[in-house]
Amino acid sequence: DTGVSQDPRHKITKRGQNVTFRCDPISEHNRLYWYRQTLGQGPEFLTYFQNEAQLEKSRLLSDRFSAERPKGSFSTLEIQRTEQGDSAMYLCASSGDSGADTQYFGPGTRLTVL
Amino acid sequence: AQTVTQSQPEMSVQEAETVTLSCTYDTSESDYYLFWYKQPPSRQMILVIRQEAYKQQNATENRFSVNFQKAAKSFSLKISDSQLGDAAMYFCAYQGGSEKLVFGKGTKLTVNP
């Protein structure tokens, strides 16, 4: 078990382009979370999955954002028509089934929108 | 909505000394969990310590311990015998009935040799 992994680690894109990030959770974890962290701030919750079901979405997740977790394994987060305000670190975390289980984080994907 | 406040944007400590980082939170829930996460520069966030609200005993993990005051909604982190590798951003986080973590803005800890 190598922990939570994310790809790519860094992404630079031009405004208006679409980008997609991938997260691979710890293998036995059924819950997967996405957070966004801007400079000087703590992470903010975006959405989470229980297996393949998306159970909660933050109001921060505008209609330009979409997340999927096909087959309950890896997850993708897509941002369409990127804006400069989307520049941030996108963090993925996973945990076991219980609400008491600790969330373990991946290294993040740093997005820069020019 | 729950909120987490870290009132110290930056702290510094001498190597081998002890430092305490402060965290307060606001919630109407009675059952919840509290966490301290560490985020070194350009490295991923790792769990330092967690506390279940129903437990009166303060959690400890080696050189790290917490002072959990439920009535005061306070959750401070004490780092004893500070080491250079402790230098990082430290985030306090709350998890209640919703599965999401709610984070504070963080405290940047500098360890001076």
GROMACS .gro file of C-alpha atoms in nm:
model
  227
    1ASP     CA    1   0.000   0.000   0.000
    2THR     CA    2   0.159   0.322  -0.118
    3GLY     CA    3  -0.100   0.565   0.016
    4VAL     CA    4  -0.317   0.809  -0.176
    5SER     CA    5  -0.171   0.913  -0.511
    6GLN     CA    6  -0.264   1.200  -0.738
    7ASP     CA    7  -0.177   1.278  -1.097
    8PRO     CA    8  -0.052   1.512  -1.227
    9ARG     CA    9   0.134   1.684  -0.945
   10HIS     CA   10   0.142   2.012  -1.133
   11LYS     CA   11  -0.073   2.149  -1.414
   12ILE     CA   12  -0.037   2.480  -1.595
   13THR     CA   13  -0.316   2.572  -1.832
   14LYS     CA   14  -0.457   2.870  -2.013
   15ARG     CA   15  -0.783   3.028  -1.913
   16GLY     CA   16  -1.076   2.862  -2.086
   17GLN     CA   17  -0.914   2.520  -2.119
   18ASN     CA   18  -1.047   2.204  -1.957
   19VAL     CA   19  -0.837   2.007  -1.710
   20THR     CA   20  -0.879   1.669  -1.545
   21PHE     CA   21  -0.711   1.538  -1.230
   22ARG     CA   22  -0.693   1.182  -1.107
   23CYS     CA   23  -0.686   1.040  -0.756
   24ASP     CA   24  -0.613   0.681  -0.655
   25PRO     CA   25  -0.718   0.612  -0.295
   26ILE     CA   26  -0.572   0.365  -0.049
   27SER     CA   27  -0.690   0.032  -0.186
   28GLU     CA   28  -0.924  -0.076   0.093
   29HIS     CA   29  -1.082   0.268   0.143
   30ASN     CA   30  -1.439   0.311   0.023
   31ARG     CA   31  -1.464   0.685   0.087
   32LEU     CA   32  -1.291   0.941  -0.129
   33TYR     CA   33  -1.286   1.320  -0.077
   34TRP     CA   34  -1.181   1.621  -0.281
   35TYR     CA   35  -1.066   1.946  -0.120
   36ARG     CA   36  -0.931   2.272  -0.260
   37GLN     CA   37  -0.658   2.473  -0.089
   38THR     CA   38  -0.570   2.827  -0.190
   39LEU     CA   39  -0.256   3.007  -0.080
   40GLY     CA   40  -0.254   3.086   0.290
   41GLN     CA   41  -0.577   2.902   0.361
   42GLY     CA   42  -0.679   2.567   0.497
   43PRO     CA   43  -0.833   2.310   0.265
   44GLU     CA   44  -1.201   2.352   0.177
   45PHE     CA   45  -1.431   2.059   0.110
   46LEU     CA   46  -1.555   2.010  -0.246
   47THR     CA   47  -1.721   1.668  -0.264
   48TYR     CA   48  -1.703   1.309  -0.146
   49PHE     CA   49  -1.788   0.958  -0.264
   50GLN     CA   50  -1.894   0.642  -0.086
   51ASN     CA   51  -1.785   0.377  -0.336
   52GLU     CA   52  -1.917   0.509  -0.670
   53ALA     CA   53  -2.194   0.724  -0.522
   54GLN     CA   54  -2.133   1.098  -0.489
   55LEU     CA   55  -2.297   1.178  -0.156
   56GLU     CA   56  -2.225   1.544  -0.093
   57LYS     CA   57  -2.121   1.844  -0.297
   58SER     CA   58  -2.015   2.183  -0.166
   59ARG     CA   59  -2.160   2.504  -0.306
   60LEU     CA   60  -1.799   2.574  -0.405
   61LEU     CA   61  -1.841   2.308  -0.673
   62SER     CA   62  -1.987   2.518  -0.953
   63ASP     CA   63  -2.137   2.364  -1.266
   64ARG     CA   64  -1.794   2.390  -1.430
   65PHE     CA   65  -1.668   2.124  -1.191
   66SER     CA   66  -1.756   1.758  -1.217
   67ALA     CA   67  -1.626   1.460  -1.025
   68GLU     CA   68  -1.666   1.092  -1.094
   69ARG     CA   69  -1.565   0.767  -0.933
   70PRO     CA   70  -1.647   0.488  -1.175
   71LYS     CA   71  -1.647   0.141  -1.022
   72GLY     CA   72  -1.570   0.289  -0.684
   73SER     CA   73  -1.195   0.288  -0.736
   74PHE     CA   74  -1.006   0.593  -0.866
   75SER     CA   75  -1.173   0.931  -0.902
   76THR     CA   76  -1.141   1.215  -1.152
   77LEU     CA   77  -1.209   1.583  -1.102
   78GLU     CA   78  -1.268   1.785  -1.418
   79ILE     CA   79  -1.278   2.161  -1.444
   80GLN     CA   80  -1.425   2.302  -1.763
   81ARG     CA   81  -1.354   2.649  -1.899
   82THR     CA   82  -1.092   2.719  -1.633
   83GLU     CA   83  -1.069   3.064  -1.475
   84GLN     CA   84  -0.778   3.229  -1.297
   85GLY     CA   85  -0.968   3.192  -0.971
   86ASP     CA   86  -0.946   2.814  -1.010
   87SER     CA   87  -0.572   2.829  -0.942
   88ALA     CA   88  -0.521   2.628  -0.625
   89MET     CA   89  -0.397   2.300  -0.482
   90TYR     CA   90  -0.652   2.023  -0.529
   91LEU     CA   91  -0.624   1.761  -0.257
   92CYS     CA   92  -0.767   1.413  -0.250
   93ALA     CA   93  -0.818   1.208   0.065
   94SER     CA   94  -0.957   0.863   0.140
   95SER     CA   95  -1.088   0.682   0.444
   96GLY     CA   96  -1.266   0.368   0.555
   97ASP     CA   97  -1.643   0.331   0.576
   98SER     CA   98  -1.696   0.463   0.926
   99GLY     CA   99  -1.743   0.834   0.986
  100ALA     CA  100  -1.489   0.789   1.262
  101ASP     CA  101  -1.217   0.679   1.021
  102THR     CA  102  -0.929   0.918   0.964
  103GLN     CA  103  -0.889   1.078   0.623
  104TYR     CA  104  -0.548   1.028   0.462
  105PHE     CA  105  -0.436   1.281   0.206
  106GLY     CA  106  -0.253   1.258  -0.123
  107PRO     CA  107   0.023   1.496  -0.233
  108GLY     CA  108  -0.218   1.718  -0.426
  109THR     CA  109  -0.233   1.861  -0.777
  110ARG     CA  110  -0.124   2.223  -0.806
  111LEU     CA  111  -0.322   2.400  -1.078
  112THR     CA  112  -0.207   2.729  -1.228
  113VAL     CA  113  -0.441   2.903  -1.469
  114LEU     CA  114  -0.271   3.170  -1.681
  115ALA     CA  115  -2.218   2.568   1.021
  116GLN     CA  116  -1.910   2.462   1.206
  117THR     CA  117  -1.608   2.689   1.210
  118VAL     CA  118  -1.248   2.639   1.319
  119THR     CA  119  -1.027   2.928   1.427
  120GLN     CA  120  -0.650   2.927   1.458
  121SER     CA  121  -0.554   3.263   1.602
  122GLN     CA  122  -0.177   3.229   1.556
  123PRO     CA  123  -0.075   3.269   1.191
  124GLU     CA  124   0.290   3.207   1.281
  125MET     CA  125   0.480   3.064   1.576
  126SER     CA  126   0.847   2.995   1.639
  127VAL     CA  127   1.026   2.772   1.886
  128GLN     CA  128   1.384   2.685   1.969
  129GLU     CA  129   1.496   2.333   1.898
  130ALA     CA  130   1.433   2.105   2.199
  131GLU     CA  131   1.185   2.349   2.352
  132THR     CA  132   0.807   2.315   2.385
  133VAL     CA  133   0.546   2.504   2.186
  134THR     CA  134   0.166   2.514   2.202
  135LEU     CA  135  -0.056   2.588   1.903
  136SER     CA  136  -0.409   2.712   1.969
  137CYS     CA  137  -0.737   2.612   1.807
  138THR     CA  138  -1.096   2.692   1.890
  139TYR     CA  139  -1.407   2.571   1.715
  140ASP     CA  140  -1.777   2.639   1.708
  141THR     CA  141  -2.040   2.368   1.684
  142SER     CA  142  -2.380   2.271   1.818
  143GLU     CA  143  -2.306   1.900   1.778
  144SER     CA  144  -2.219   1.684   2.076
  145ASP     CA  145  -2.043   1.402   1.893
  146TYR     CA  146  -1.746   1.490   1.675
  147TYR     CA  147  -1.377   1.442   1.610
  148LEU     CA  148  -1.089   1.686   1.614
  149PHE     CA  149  -0.760   1.655   1.430
  150TRP     CA  150  -0.425   1.820   1.390
  151TYR     CA  151  -0.265   1.779   1.049
  152LYS     CA  152   0.089   1.880   0.952
  153GLN     CA  153   0.176   2.007   0.603
  154PRO     CA  154   0.553   2.049   0.544
  155PRO     CA  155   0.657   2.281   0.262
  156SER     CA  156   0.573   2.127  -0.076
  157ARG     CA  157   0.483   1.799   0.090
  158GLN     CA  158   0.158   1.626   0.161
  159MET     CA  159  -0.064   1.669   0.463
  160ILE     CA  160  -0.017   1.407   0.731
  161LEU     CA  161  -0.214   1.331   1.044
  162VAL     CA  162  -0.045   1.430   1.369
  163ILE     CA  163  -0.311   1.343   1.625
  164ARG     CA  164  -0.686   1.295   1.665
  165GLN     CA  165  -0.930   1.332   1.952
  166GLU     CA  166  -1.277   1.187   1.993
  167ALA     CA  167  -1.507   1.437   2.166
  168TYR     CA  168  -1.665   1.169   2.386
  169LYS     CA  169  -1.327   1.086   2.539
  170GLN     CA  170  -1.226   1.297   2.835
  171GLN     CA  171  -0.866   1.180   2.823
  172ASN     CA  172  -0.640   1.397   2.611
  173ALA     CA  173  -0.477   1.220   2.315
  174THR     CA  174  -0.101   1.180   2.299
  175GLU     CA  175   0.132   1.061   2.024
  176ASN     CA  176   0.495   1.053   2.131
  177ARG     CA  177   0.606   1.421   2.152
  178PHE     CA  178   0.264   1.549   2.051
  179SER     CA  179  -0.025   1.594   2.291
  180VAL     CA  180  -0.349   1.789   2.298
  181ASN     CA  181  -0.538   1.986   2.559
  182PHE     CA  182  -0.904   1.926   2.477
  183GLN     CA  183  -1.148   2.148   2.663
  184LYS     CA  184  -1.494   2.052   2.536
  185ALA     CA  185  -1.691   2.312   2.727
  186ALA     CA  186  -1.462   2.588   2.608
  187LYS     CA  187  -1.448   2.437   2.256
  188SER     CA  188  -1.072   2.454   2.264
  189PHE     CA  189  -0.824   2.205   2.118
  190SER     CA  190  -0.458   2.304   2.149
  191LEU     CA  191  -0.155   2.106   2.032
  192LYS     CA  192   0.159   2.082   2.241
  193ILE     CA  193   0.485   1.979   2.076
  194SER     CA  194   0.756   1.880   2.323
  195ASP     CA  195   1.129   1.858   2.248
  196SER     CA  196   1.079   2.037   1.916
  197GLN     CA  197   1.286   1.912   1.623
  198LEU     CA  198   1.385   2.079   1.298
  199GLY     CA  199   1.159   1.836   1.114
  200ASP     CA  200   0.858   1.973   1.300
  201ALA     CA  201   0.872   2.291   1.093
  202ALA     CA  202   0.553   2.301   0.886
  203MET     CA  203   0.204   2.443   0.857
  204TYR     CA  204  -0.024   2.294   1.119
  205PHE     CA  205  -0.396   2.273   1.057
  206CYS     CA  206  -0.665   2.209   1.312
  207ALA     CA  207  -0.970   2.029   1.169
  208TYR     CA  208  -1.320   1.934   1.283
  209GLN     CA  209  -1.536   1.646   1.167
  210GLY     CA  210  -1.893   1.613   1.289
  211GLY     CA  211  -2.207   1.449   1.153
  212SER     CA  212  -2.115   1.548   0.800
  213GLU     CA  213  -1.823   1.347   0.671
  214LYS     CA  214  -1.624   1.647   0.556
  215LEU     CA  215  -1.336   1.801   0.745
  216VAL     CA  216  -1.359   2.170   0.833
  217PHE     CA  217  -1.013   2.326   0.860
  218GLY     CA  218  -0.871   2.635   1.025
  219LYS     CA  219  -0.642   2.868   0.833
  220GLY     CA  220  -0.331   2.711   0.977
  221THR     CA  221  -0.032   2.808   1.189
  222LYS     CA  222   0.314   2.823   1.037
  223LEU     CA  223   0.566   2.677   1.282
  224THR     CA  224   0.933   2.767   1.252
  225VAL     CA  225   1.191   2.570   1.452
  226ASN     CA  226   1.514   2.759   1.519
  227PRO     CA  227   1.838   2.563   1.567
   0.00000   0.00000   0.00000
